[in-house]
Amino acid sequence: MLLLALALGYPVASGALAAAGPRQVHRIVCLARSYSMTAEEGGGRSRFDAARAEAARLLEEISSGGGEATVLLYDDDVIPLLQGETDPERLRAAVEGPLCEVSHRGGDPVRLFRSLAERHLGASRIPTKEVILLTDLQRSGWDDPESWRGAREALEAVAQRAQVLVRDVSRGPAHNLAVTSFVPDARFIRPGHPVRLRVTLRNQGD
């Protein structure tokens, strides 16, 4: 968060998002979909469940105010679900439907900001724009100073055109280990014959 605030050049709002009231705005809701978002936060609800519920509330609010919304998913890529939509039913379906789901990848908020600067912020003629990130602030994506410094131009472009709000939907760190290679010491694996495995793990979470 500190790296993002310093890169943008102004404070980045976090925590609970207050209702903005009816107004015409282009709101871009970005849901993190990295594997750490599957962590349970109590009551059988995951972080991603919390993000989807908050997204539905934000989208309902904006459609009732005469604005429009864009819905993006991001992990190490950026996936648009809807762009510049005003219909409340389509907005609700976007965050409740089967395409809005968690992946098994790490998160890359730097790529998200580049995509916002290069593509999504310029797609609406409404001058007032908001970018709202619903995320668990996964350390591997958010705490990389080199990545943020390399994305400074994109971050400044976003800061000049939109207010940026970050909502942390987590209650603490989560593990996100991925098996990236799996090599046995034998050419063939047969029942009843012991085999040693060389496994490489990558920590894509906290």
mmCIF file with all atom_site columns, C-alpha atoms in Angstrom:
data_model
loop_
_atom_site.group_PDB
_atom_site.id
_atom_site.type_symbol
_atom_site.label_atom_id
_atom_site.label_alt_id
_atom_site.label_comp_id
_atom_site.label_asym_id
_atom_site.label_entity_id
_atom_site.label_seq_id
_atom_site.pdbx_PDB_ins_code
_atom_site.Cartn_x
_atom_site.Cartn_y
_atom_site.Cartn_z
_atom_site.occupancy
_atom_site.B_iso_or_equiv
_atom_site.pdbx_formal_charge
_atom_site.auth_seq_id
_atom_site.auth_comp_id
_atom_site.auth_asym_id
_atom_site.auth_atom_id
_atom_site.pdbx_PDB_model_num
ATOM 1   C CA . MET A 1 1   ? 0.000   0.000   0.000   1.00 0.00 ? 1   MET A CA 1
ATOM 2   C CA . LEU A 1 2   ? 2.772   2.463   0.892   1.00 0.00 ? 2   LEU A CA 1
ATOM 3   C CA . LEU A 1 3   ? 4.527   1.751   -2.414  1.00 0.00 ? 3   LEU A CA 1
ATOM 4   C CA . LEU A 1 4   ? 1.309   2.382   -4.313  1.00 0.00 ? 4   LEU A CA 1
ATOM 5   C CA . ALA A 1 5   ? 0.606   5.632   -2.465  1.00 0.00 ? 5   ALA A CA 1
ATOM 6   C CA . LEU A 1 6   ? 4.136   6.902   -3.074  1.00 0.00 ? 6   LEU A CA 1
ATOM 7   C CA . ALA A 1 7   ? 4.000   5.954   -6.739  1.00 0.00 ? 7   ALA A CA 1
ATOM 8   C CA . LEU A 1 8   ? 0.658   7.662   -7.296  1.00 0.00 ? 8   LEU A CA 1
ATOM 9   C CA . GLY A 1 9   ? 1.735   10.763  -5.440  1.00 0.00 ? 9   GLY A CA 1
ATOM 10  C CA . TYR A 1 10  ? -1.330  11.042  -3.198  1.00 0.00 ? 10  TYR A CA 1
ATOM 11  C CA . PRO A 1 11  ? -2.963  8.993   -0.425  1.00 0.00 ? 11  PRO A CA 1
ATOM 12  C CA . VAL A 1 12  ? -4.757  5.862   -1.502  1.00 0.00 ? 12  VAL A CA 1
ATOM 13  C CA . ALA A 1 13  ? -7.998  5.181   0.350   1.00 0.00 ? 13  ALA A CA 1
ATOM 14  C CA . SER A 1 14  ? -8.371  1.785   1.983   1.00 0.00 ? 14  SER A CA 1
ATOM 15  C CA . GLY A 1 15  ? -10.716 -0.031  4.343   1.00 0.00 ? 15  GLY A CA 1
ATOM 16  C CA . ALA A 1 16  ? -14.494 0.203   4.107   1.00 0.00 ? 16  ALA A CA 1
ATOM 17  C CA . LEU A 1 17  ? -15.901 2.055   1.135   1.00 0.00 ? 17  LEU A CA 1
ATOM 18  C CA . ALA A 1 18  ? -18.651 4.497   1.941   1.00 0.00 ? 18  ALA A CA 1
ATOM 19  C CA . ALA A 1 19  ? -21.610 4.904   -0.382  1.00 0.00 ? 19  ALA A CA 1
ATOM 20  C CA . ALA A 1 20  ? -20.965 7.725   -2.777  1.00 0.00 ? 20  ALA A CA 1
ATOM 21  C CA . GLY A 1 21  ? -24.622 8.540   -3.409  1.00 0.00 ? 21  GLY A CA 1
ATOM 22  C CA . PRO A 1 22  ? -26.276 9.002   -6.819  1.00 0.00 ? 22  PRO A CA 1
ATOM 23  C CA . ARG A 1 23  ? -23.902 10.639  -9.270  1.00 0.00 ? 23  ARG A CA 1
ATOM 24  C CA . GLN A 1 24  ? -22.675 10.071  -12.782 1.00 0.00 ? 24  GLN A CA 1
ATOM 25  C CA . VAL A 1 25  ? -19.310 8.368   -12.668 1.00 0.00 ? 25  VAL A CA 1
ATOM 26  C CA . HIS A 1 26  ? -17.435 5.693   -14.559 1.00 0.00 ? 26  HIS A CA 1
ATOM 27  C CA . ARG A 1 27  ? -16.537 3.183   -11.870 1.00 0.00 ? 27  ARG A CA 1
ATOM 28  C CA . ILE A 1 28  ? -13.990 0.465   -12.638 1.00 0.00 ? 28  ILE A CA 1
ATOM 29  C CA . VAL A 1 29  ? -14.238 -2.390  -10.155 1.00 0.00 ? 29  VAL A CA 1
ATOM 30  C CA . CYS A 1 30  ? -11.182 -4.661  -10.136 1.00 0.00 ? 30  CYS A CA 1
ATOM 31  C CA . LEU A 1 31  ? -11.406 -8.006  -8.349  1.00 0.00 ? 31  LEU A CA 1
ATOM 32  C CA . ALA A 1 32  ? -8.204  -9.845  -7.443  1.00 0.00 ? 32  ALA A CA 1
ATOM 33  C CA . ARG A 1 33  ? -8.563  -13.512 -8.395  1.00 0.00 ? 33  ARG A CA 1
ATOM 34  C CA . SER A 1 34  ? -5.232  -14.986 -7.261  1.00 0.00 ? 34  SER A CA 1
ATOM 35  C CA . TYR A 1 35  ? -5.333  -18.274 -5.371  1.00 0.00 ? 35  TYR A CA 1
ATOM 36  C CA . SER A 1 36  ? -4.850  -16.588 -1.978  1.00 0.00 ? 36  SER A CA 1
ATOM 37  C CA . MET A 1 37  ? -8.368  -15.173 -2.389  1.00 0.00 ? 37  MET A CA 1
ATOM 38  C CA . THR A 1 38  ? -9.759  -18.649 -1.624  1.00 0.00 ? 38  THR A CA 1
ATOM 39  C CA . ALA A 1 39  ? -8.714  -18.266 2.041   1.00 0.00 ? 39  ALA A CA 1
ATOM 40  C CA . GLU A 1 40  ? -11.712 -18.471 4.357   1.00 0.00 ? 40  GLU A CA 1
ATOM 41  C CA . GLU A 1 41  ? -12.618 -15.385 6.353   1.00 0.00 ? 41  GLU A CA 1
ATOM 42  C CA . GLY A 1 42  ? -15.220 -16.938 8.666   1.00 0.00 ? 42  GLY A CA 1
ATOM 43  C CA . GLY A 1 43  ? -18.727 -18.262 8.230   1.00 0.00 ? 43  GLY A CA 1
ATOM 44  C CA . GLY A 1 44  ? -17.642 -20.426 5.310   1.00 0.00 ? 44  GLY A CA 1
ATOM 45  C CA . ARG A 1 45  ? -17.014 -17.317 3.169   1.00 0.00 ? 45  ARG A CA 1
ATOM 46  C CA . SER A 1 46  ? -13.780 -16.807 1.271   1.00 0.00 ? 46  SER A CA 1
ATOM 47  C CA . ARG A 1 47  ? -12.001 -13.566 0.527   1.00 0.00 ? 47  ARG A CA 1
ATOM 48  C CA . PHE A 1 48  ? -13.275 -13.811 -3.020  1.00 0.00 ? 48  PHE A CA 1
ATOM 49  C CA . ASP A 1 49  ? -16.851 -14.208 -1.746  1.00 0.00 ? 49  ASP A CA 1
ATOM 50  C CA . ALA A 1 50  ? -16.366 -10.985 0.209   1.00 0.00 ? 50  ALA A CA 1
ATOM 51  C CA . ALA A 1 51  ? -14.957 -9.251  -2.873  1.00 0.00 ? 51  ALA A CA 1
ATOM 52  C CA . ARG A 1 52  ? -17.891 -10.366 -5.032  1.00 0.00 ? 52  ARG A CA 1
ATOM 53  C CA . ALA A 1 53  ? -20.426 -9.165  -2.465  1.00 0.00 ? 53  ALA A CA 1
ATOM 54  C CA . GLU A 1 54  ? -18.726 -5.764  -2.224  1.00 0.00 ? 54  GLU A CA 1
ATOM 55  C CA . ALA A 1 55  ? -18.501 -5.543  -6.019  1.00 0.00 ? 55  ALA A CA 1
ATOM 56  C CA . ALA A 1 56  ? -22.244 -6.230  -6.338  1.00 0.00 ? 56  ALA A CA 1
ATOM 57  C CA . ARG A 1 57  ? -22.986 -3.420  -3.873  1.00 0.00 ? 57  ARG A CA 1
ATOM 58  C CA . LEU A 1 58  ? -20.713 -0.954  -5.652  1.00 0.00 ? 58  LEU A CA 1
ATOM 59  C CA . LEU A 1 59  ? -22.159 -1.790  -9.053  1.00 0.00 ? 59  LEU A CA 1
ATOM 60  C CA . GLU A 1 60  ? -25.756 -1.479  -7.866  1.00 0.00 ? 60  GLU A CA 1
ATOM 61  C CA . GLU A 1 61  ? -24.932 1.911   -6.400  1.00 0.00 ? 61  GLU A CA 1
ATOM 62  C CA . ILE A 1 62  ? -23.395 3.201   -9.606  1.00 0.00 ? 62  ILE A CA 1
ATOM 63  C CA . SER A 1 63  ? -26.153 1.949   -11.916 1.00 0.00 ? 63  SER A CA 1
ATOM 64  C CA . SER A 1 64  ? -28.810 3.662   -9.770  1.00 0.00 ? 64  SER A CA 1
ATOM 65  C CA . GLY A 1 65  ? -26.897 6.944   -10.057 1.00 0.00 ? 65  GLY A CA 1
ATOM 66  C CA . GLY A 1 66  ? -26.900 7.089   -13.854 1.00 0.00 ? 66  GLY A CA 1
ATOM 67  C CA . GLY A 1 67  ? -23.242 6.198   -14.252 1.00 0.00 ? 67  GLY A CA 1
ATOM 68  C CA . GLU A 1 68  ? -21.547 3.262   -15.907 1.00 0.00 ? 68  GLU A CA 1
ATOM 69  C CA . ALA A 1 69  ? -19.226 0.536   -14.750 1.00 0.00 ? 69  ALA A CA 1
ATOM 70  C CA . THR A 1 70  ? -16.427 -1.696  -15.918 1.00 0.00 ? 70  THR A CA 1
ATOM 71  C CA . VAL A 1 71  ? -15.672 -5.002  -14.196 1.00 0.00 ? 71  VAL A CA 1
ATOM 72  C CA . LEU A 1 72  ? -12.155 -6.460  -14.367 1.00 0.00 ? 72  LEU A CA 1
ATOM 73  C CA . LEU A 1 73  ? -10.602 -9.594  -12.912 1.00 0.00 ? 73  LEU A CA 1
ATOM 74  C CA . TYR A 1 74  ? -6.861  -9.715  -12.417 1.00 0.00 ? 74  TYR A CA 1
ATOM 75  C CA . ASP A 1 75  ? -4.174  -12.201 -11.399 1.00 0.00 ? 75  ASP A CA 1
ATOM 76  C CA . ASP A 1 76  ? -1.008  -12.140 -13.506 1.00 0.00 ? 76  ASP A CA 1
ATOM 77  C CA . ASP A 1 77  ? -3.276  -11.078 -16.377 1.00 0.00 ? 77  ASP A CA 1
ATOM 78  C CA . VAL A 1 78  ? -6.274  -8.738  -16.724 1.00 0.00 ? 78  VAL A CA 1
ATOM 79  C CA . ILE A 1 79  ? -9.632  -10.181 -17.786 1.00 0.00 ? 79  ILE A CA 1
ATOM 80  C CA . PRO A 1 80  ? -12.490 -7.765  -18.671 1.00 0.00 ? 80  PRO A CA 1
ATOM 81  C CA . LEU A 1 81  ? -15.951 -9.053  -17.758 1.00 0.00 ? 81  LEU A CA 1
ATOM 82  C CA . LEU A 1 82  ? -17.881 -5.925  -18.770 1.00 0.00 ? 82  LEU A CA 1
ATOM 83  C CA . GLN A 1 83  ? -16.809 -2.572  -20.181 1.00 0.00 ? 83  GLN A CA 1
ATOM 84  C CA . GLY A 1 84  ? -18.849 0.619   -19.804 1.00 0.00 ? 84  GLY A CA 1
ATOM 85  C CA . GLU A 1 85  ? -22.049 -1.177  -18.782 1.00 0.00 ? 85  GLU A CA 1
ATOM 86  C CA . THR A 1 86  ? -25.152 0.607   -17.423 1.00 0.00 ? 86  THR A CA 1
ATOM 87  C CA . ASP A 1 87  ? -27.660 -2.246  -17.149 1.00 0.00 ? 87  ASP A CA 1
ATOM 88  C CA . PRO A 1 88  ? -27.963 -3.343  -13.470 1.00 0.00 ? 88  PRO A CA 1
ATOM 89  C CA . GLU A 1 89  ? -28.958 -6.897  -14.370 1.00 0.00 ? 89  GLU A CA 1
ATOM 90  C CA . ARG A 1 90  ? -25.915 -7.409  -16.556 1.00 0.00 ? 90  ARG A CA 1
ATOM 91  C CA . LEU A 1 91  ? -23.662 -5.901  -13.890 1.00 0.00 ? 91  LEU A CA 1
ATOM 92  C CA . ARG A 1 92  ? -25.076 -8.210  -11.224 1.00 0.00 ? 92  ARG A CA 1
ATOM 93  C CA . ALA A 1 93  ? -24.750 -11.223 -13.506 1.00 0.00 ? 93  ALA A CA 1
ATOM 94  C CA . ALA A 1 94  ? -21.110 -10.371 -14.211 1.00 0.00 ? 94  ALA A CA 1
ATOM 95  C CA . VAL A 1 95  ? -20.013 -10.710 -10.577 1.00 0.00 ? 95  VAL A CA 1
ATOM 96  C CA . GLU A 1 96  ? -22.369 -13.568 -9.696  1.00 0.00 ? 96  GLU A CA 1
ATOM 97  C CA . GLY A 1 97  ? -21.787 -15.657 -12.831 1.00 0.00 ? 97  GLY A CA 1
ATOM 98  C CA . PRO A 1 98  ? -19.411 -18.568 -13.464 1.00 0.00 ? 98  PRO A CA 1
ATOM 99  C CA . LEU A 1 99  ? -16.791 -16.443 -15.253 1.00 0.00 ? 99  LEU A CA 1
ATOM 100 C CA . CYS A 1 100 ? -16.134 -14.492 -12.045 1.00 0.00 ? 100 CYS A CA 1
ATOM 101 C CA . GLU A 1 101 ? -13.958 -17.035 -10.258 1.00 0.00 ? 101 GLU A CA 1
ATOM 102 C CA . VAL A 1 102 ? -10.575 -17.531 -8.624  1.00 0.00 ? 102 VAL A CA 1
ATOM 103 C CA . SER A 1 103 ? -7.583  -18.715 -10.641 1.00 0.00 ? 103 SER A CA 1
ATOM 104 C CA . HIS A 1 104 ? -4.534  -20.655 -9.469  1.00 0.00 ? 104 HIS A CA 1
ATOM 105 C CA . ARG A 1 105 ? -2.083  -17.873 -10.288 1.00 0.00 ? 105 ARG A CA 1
ATOM 106 C CA . GLY A 1 106 ? -0.327  -15.128 -8.399  1.00 0.00 ? 106 GLY A CA 1
ATOM 107 C CA . GLY A 1 107 ? -1.440  -11.499 -8.448  1.00 0.00 ? 107 GLY A CA 1
ATOM 108 C CA . ASP A 1 108 ? 0.139   -8.698  -10.477 1.00 0.00 ? 108 ASP A CA 1
ATOM 109 C CA . PRO A 1 109 ? -1.353  -5.285  -9.642  1.00 0.00 ? 109 PRO A CA 1
ATOM 110 C CA . VAL A 1 110 ? 1.341   -3.576  -11.703 1.00 0.00 ? 110 VAL A CA 1
ATOM 111 C CA . ARG A 1 111 ? 0.008   -5.205  -14.870 1.00 0.00 ? 111 ARG A CA 1
ATOM 112 C CA . LEU A 1 112 ? -3.488  -4.129  -13.826 1.00 0.00 ? 112 LEU A CA 1
ATOM 113 C CA . PHE A 1 113 ? -2.452  -0.481  -13.594 1.00 0.00 ? 113 PHE A CA 1
ATOM 114 C CA . ARG A 1 114 ? -0.778  -0.657  -16.976 1.00 0.00 ? 114 ARG A CA 1
ATOM 115 C CA . SER A 1 115 ? -3.969  -2.082  -18.486 1.00 0.00 ? 115 SER A CA 1
ATOM 116 C CA . LEU A 1 116 ? -6.040  0.638   -16.836 1.00 0.00 ? 116 LEU A CA 1
ATOM 117 C CA . ALA A 1 117 ? -3.786  3.365   -18.218 1.00 0.00 ? 117 ALA A CA 1
ATOM 118 C CA . GLU A 1 118 ? -3.501  1.944   -21.718 1.00 0.00 ? 118 GLU A CA 1
ATOM 119 C CA . ARG A 1 119 ? -7.033  0.698   -22.275 1.00 0.00 ? 119 ARG A CA 1
ATOM 120 C CA . HIS A 1 120 ? -9.820  0.976   -19.753 1.00 0.00 ? 120 HIS A CA 1
ATOM 121 C CA . LEU A 1 121 ? -9.734  4.556   -18.475 1.00 0.00 ? 121 LEU A CA 1
ATOM 122 C CA . GLY A 1 122 ? -10.023 5.954   -21.980 1.00 0.00 ? 122 GLY A CA 1
ATOM 123 C CA . ALA A 1 123 ? -13.032 3.833   -22.910 1.00 0.00 ? 123 ALA A CA 1
ATOM 124 C CA . SER A 1 124 ? -15.630 6.113   -21.289 1.00 0.00 ? 124 SER A CA 1
ATOM 125 C CA . ARG A 1 125 ? -16.598 9.712   -22.033 1.00 0.00 ? 125 ARG A CA 1
ATOM 126 C CA . ILE A 1 126 ? -17.773 10.275  -18.456 1.00 0.00 ? 126 ILE A CA 1
ATOM 127 C CA . PRO A 1 127 ? -15.121 12.606  -16.981 1.00 0.00 ? 127 PRO A CA 1
ATOM 128 C CA . THR A 1 128 ? -15.403 11.491  -13.339 1.00 0.00 ? 128 THR A CA 1
ATOM 129 C CA . LYS A 1 129 ? -13.698 8.127   -12.907 1.00 0.00 ? 129 LYS A CA 1
ATOM 130 C CA . GLU A 1 130 ? -13.066 5.805   -9.970  1.00 0.00 ? 130 GLU A CA 1
ATOM 131 C CA . VAL A 1 131 ? -10.841 2.752   -9.810  1.00 0.00 ? 131 VAL A CA 1
ATOM 132 C CA . ILE A 1 132 ? -11.737 0.426   -6.939  1.00 0.00 ? 132 ILE A CA 1
ATOM 133 C CA . LEU A 1 133 ? -9.515  -2.564  -6.156  1.00 0.00 ? 133 LEU A CA 1
ATOM 134 C CA . LEU A 1 134 ? -10.988 -5.424  -4.123  1.00 0.00 ? 134 LEU A CA 1
ATOM 135 C CA . THR A 1 135 ? -7.946  -7.390  -3.012  1.00 0.00 ? 135 THR A CA 1
ATOM 136 C CA . ASP A 1 136 ? -6.197  -9.194  -0.158  1.00 0.00 ? 136 ASP A CA 1
ATOM 137 C CA . LEU A 1 137 ? -2.984  -7.211  -0.817  1.00 0.00 ? 137 LEU A CA 1
ATOM 138 C CA . GLN A 1 138 ? -1.044  -10.409 -1.481  1.00 0.00 ? 138 GLN A CA 1
ATOM 139 C CA . ARG A 1 139 ? 2.550   -9.670  -0.534  1.00 0.00 ? 139 ARG A CA 1
ATOM 140 C CA . SER A 1 140 ? 4.173   -11.189 -3.619  1.00 0.00 ? 140 SER A CA 1
ATOM 141 C CA . GLY A 1 141 ? 2.371   -8.699  -5.850  1.00 0.00 ? 141 GLY A CA 1
ATOM 142 C CA . TRP A 1 142 ? 2.176   -5.600  -3.685  1.00 0.00 ? 142 TRP A CA 1
ATOM 143 C CA . ASP A 1 143 ? 5.573   -5.548  -1.956  1.00 0.00 ? 143 ASP A CA 1
ATOM 144 C CA . ASP A 1 144 ? 7.902   -5.537  -4.957  1.00 0.00 ? 144 ASP A CA 1
ATOM 145 C CA . PRO A 1 145 ? 9.577   -2.101  -5.154  1.00 0.00 ? 145 PRO A CA 1
ATOM 146 C CA . GLU A 1 146 ? 11.272  -2.790  -8.495  1.00 0.00 ? 146 GLU A CA 1
ATOM 147 C CA . SER A 1 147 ? 7.983   -3.631  -10.200 1.00 0.00 ? 147 SER A CA 1
ATOM 148 C CA . TRP A 1 148 ? 6.308   -0.483  -8.904  1.00 0.00 ? 148 TRP A CA 1
ATOM 149 C CA . ARG A 1 149 ? 9.196   1.749   -9.959  1.00 0.00 ? 149 ARG A CA 1
ATOM 150 C CA . GLY A 1 150 ? 9.037   0.260   -13.449 1.00 0.00 ? 150 GLY A CA 1
ATOM 151 C CA . ALA A 1 151 ? 5.323   1.026   -13.638 1.00 0.00 ? 151 ALA A CA 1
ATOM 152 C CA . ARG A 1 152 ? 5.560   4.653   -12.521 1.00 0.00 ? 152 ARG A CA 1
ATOM 153 C CA . GLU A 1 153 ? 4.433   6.070   -15.866 1.00 0.00 ? 153 GLU A CA 1
ATOM 154 C CA . ALA A 1 154 ? 1.283   3.938   -15.863 1.00 0.00 ? 154 ALA A CA 1
ATOM 155 C CA . LEU A 1 155 ? 0.575   4.759   -12.219 1.00 0.00 ? 155 LEU A CA 1
ATOM 156 C CA . GLU A 1 156 ? 0.861   8.485   -12.883 1.00 0.00 ? 156 GLU A CA 1
ATOM 157 C CA . ALA A 1 157 ? -1.479  8.162   -15.876 1.00 0.00 ? 157 ALA A CA 1
ATOM 158 C CA . VAL A 1 158 ? -4.088  6.468   -13.698 1.00 0.00 ? 158 VAL A CA 1
ATOM 159 C CA . ALA A 1 159 ? -3.649  9.047   -10.907 1.00 0.00 ? 159 ALA A CA 1
ATOM 160 C CA . GLN A 1 160 ? -4.258  11.936  -13.311 1.00 0.00 ? 160 GLN A CA 1
ATOM 161 C CA . ARG A 1 161 ? -7.539  10.495  -14.565 1.00 0.00 ? 161 ARG A CA 1
ATOM 162 C CA . ALA A 1 162 ? -9.174  8.668   -11.667 1.00 0.00 ? 162 ALA A CA 1
ATOM 163 C CA . GLN A 1 163 ? -9.559  8.417   -7.925  1.00 0.00 ? 163 GLN A CA 1
ATOM 164 C CA . VAL A 1 164 ? -8.046  5.146   -6.690  1.00 0.00 ? 164 VAL A CA 1
ATOM 165 C CA . LEU A 1 165 ? -9.615  3.248   -3.783  1.00 0.00 ? 165 LEU A CA 1
ATOM 166 C CA . VAL A 1 166 ? -8.252  0.011   -2.339  1.00 0.00 ? 166 VAL A CA 1
ATOM 167 C CA . ARG A 1 167 ? -10.384 -2.310  -0.216  1.00 0.00 ? 167 ARG A CA 1
ATOM 168 C CA . ASP A 1 168 ? -8.536  -5.050  1.677   1.00 0.00 ? 168 ASP A CA 1
ATOM 169 C CA . VAL A 1 169 ? -11.018 -7.947  1.953   1.00 0.00 ? 169 VAL A CA 1
ATOM 170 C CA . SER A 1 170 ? -8.674  -10.118 4.046   1.00 0.00 ? 170 SER A CA 1
ATOM 171 C CA . ARG A 1 171 ? -8.265  -10.556 7.784   1.00 0.00 ? 171 ARG A CA 1
ATOM 172 C CA . GLY A 1 172 ? -4.625  -11.592 7.629   1.00 0.00 ? 172 GLY A CA 1
ATOM 173 C CA . PRO A 1 173 ? -2.005  -13.393 5.515   1.00 0.00 ? 173 PRO A CA 1
ATOM 174 C CA . ALA A 1 174 ? -2.642  -16.585 3.555   1.00 0.00 ? 174 ALA A CA 1
ATOM 175 C CA . HIS A 1 175 ? -0.291  -19.197 2.133   1.00 0.00 ? 175 HIS A CA 1
ATOM 176 C CA . ASN A 1 176 ? -0.284  -19.706 -1.626  1.00 0.00 ? 176 ASN A CA 1
ATOM 177 C CA . LEU A 1 177 ? 2.285   -22.364 -2.578  1.00 0.00 ? 177 LEU A CA 1
ATOM 178 C CA . ALA A 1 178 ? 2.403   -23.700 -6.121  1.00 0.00 ? 178 ALA A CA 1
ATOM 179 C CA . VAL A 1 179 ? 4.266   -26.766 -7.431  1.00 0.00 ? 179 VAL A CA 1
ATOM 180 C CA . THR A 1 180 ? 6.246   -25.483 -10.422 1.00 0.00 ? 180 THR A CA 1
ATOM 181 C CA . SER A 1 181 ? 8.243   -28.637 -11.240 1.00 0.00 ? 181 SER A CA 1
ATOM 182 C CA . PHE A 1 182 ? 8.020   -32.334 -10.426 1.00 0.00 ? 182 PHE A CA 1
ATOM 183 C CA . VAL A 1 183 ? 10.945  -34.594 -11.397 1.00 0.00 ? 183 VAL A CA 1
ATOM 184 C CA . PRO A 1 184 ? 11.198  -38.327 -10.406 1.00 0.00 ? 184 PRO A CA 1
ATOM 185 C CA . ASP A 1 185 ? 14.622  -40.009 -10.151 1.00 0.00 ? 185 ASP A CA 1
ATOM 186 C CA . ALA A 1 186 ? 13.437  -42.931 -12.278 1.00 0.00 ? 186 ALA A CA 1
ATOM 187 C CA . ARG A 1 187 ? 12.332  -42.957 -15.894 1.00 0.00 ? 187 ARG A CA 1
ATOM 188 C CA . PHE A 1 188 ? 9.343   -45.184 -15.115 1.00 0.00 ? 188 PHE A CA 1
ATOM 189 C CA . ILE A 1 189 ? 7.205   -45.220 -11.982 1.00 0.00 ? 189 ILE A CA 1
ATOM 190 C CA . ARG A 1 190 ? 5.914   -48.704 -11.097 1.00 0.00 ? 190 ARG A CA 1
ATOM 191 C CA . PRO A 1 191 ? 3.696   -49.951 -8.245  1.00 0.00 ? 191 PRO A CA 1
ATOM 192 C CA . GLY A 1 192 ? 5.706   -51.319 -5.296  1.00 0.00 ? 192 GLY A CA 1
ATOM 193 C CA . HIS A 1 193 ? 8.959   -49.590 -6.303  1.00 0.00 ? 193 HIS A CA 1
ATOM 194 C CA . PRO A 1 194 ? 10.080  -46.577 -4.231  1.00 0.00 ? 194 PRO A CA 1
ATOM 195 C CA . VAL A 1 195 ? 10.803  -43.395 -6.182  1.00 0.00 ? 195 VAL A CA 1
ATOM 196 C CA . ARG A 1 196 ? 12.379  -40.161 -5.029  1.00 0.00 ? 196 ARG A CA 1
ATOM 197 C CA . LEU A 1 197 ? 10.874  -36.933 -6.288  1.00 0.00 ? 197 LEU A CA 1
ATOM 198 C CA . ARG A 1 198 ? 12.486  -33.529 -6.677  1.00 0.00 ? 198 ARG A CA 1
ATOM 199 C CA . VAL A 1 199 ? 9.745   -30.929 -6.296  1.00 0.00 ? 199 VAL A CA 1
ATOM 200 C CA . THR A 1 200 ? 10.087  -27.172 -6.689  1.00 0.00 ? 200 THR A CA 1
ATOM 201 C CA . LEU A 1 201 ? 7.644   -24.964 -4.783  1.00 0.00 ? 201 LEU A CA 1
ATOM 202 C CA . ARG A 1 202 ? 6.986   -21.315 -5.474  1.00 0.00 ? 202 ARG A CA 1
ATOM 203 C CA . ASN A 1 203 ? 5.467   -19.050 -2.829  1.00 0.00 ? 203 ASN A CA 1
ATOM 204 C CA . GLN A 1 204 ? 2.958   -16.864 -4.672  1.00 0.00 ? 204 GLN A CA 1
ATOM 205 C CA . GLY A 1 205 ? 1.282   -15.563 -1.551  1.00 0.00 ? 205 GLY A CA 1
ATOM 206 C CA . ASP A 1 206 ? 2.279   -14.173 1.809   1.00 0.00 ? 206 ASP A CA 1
#
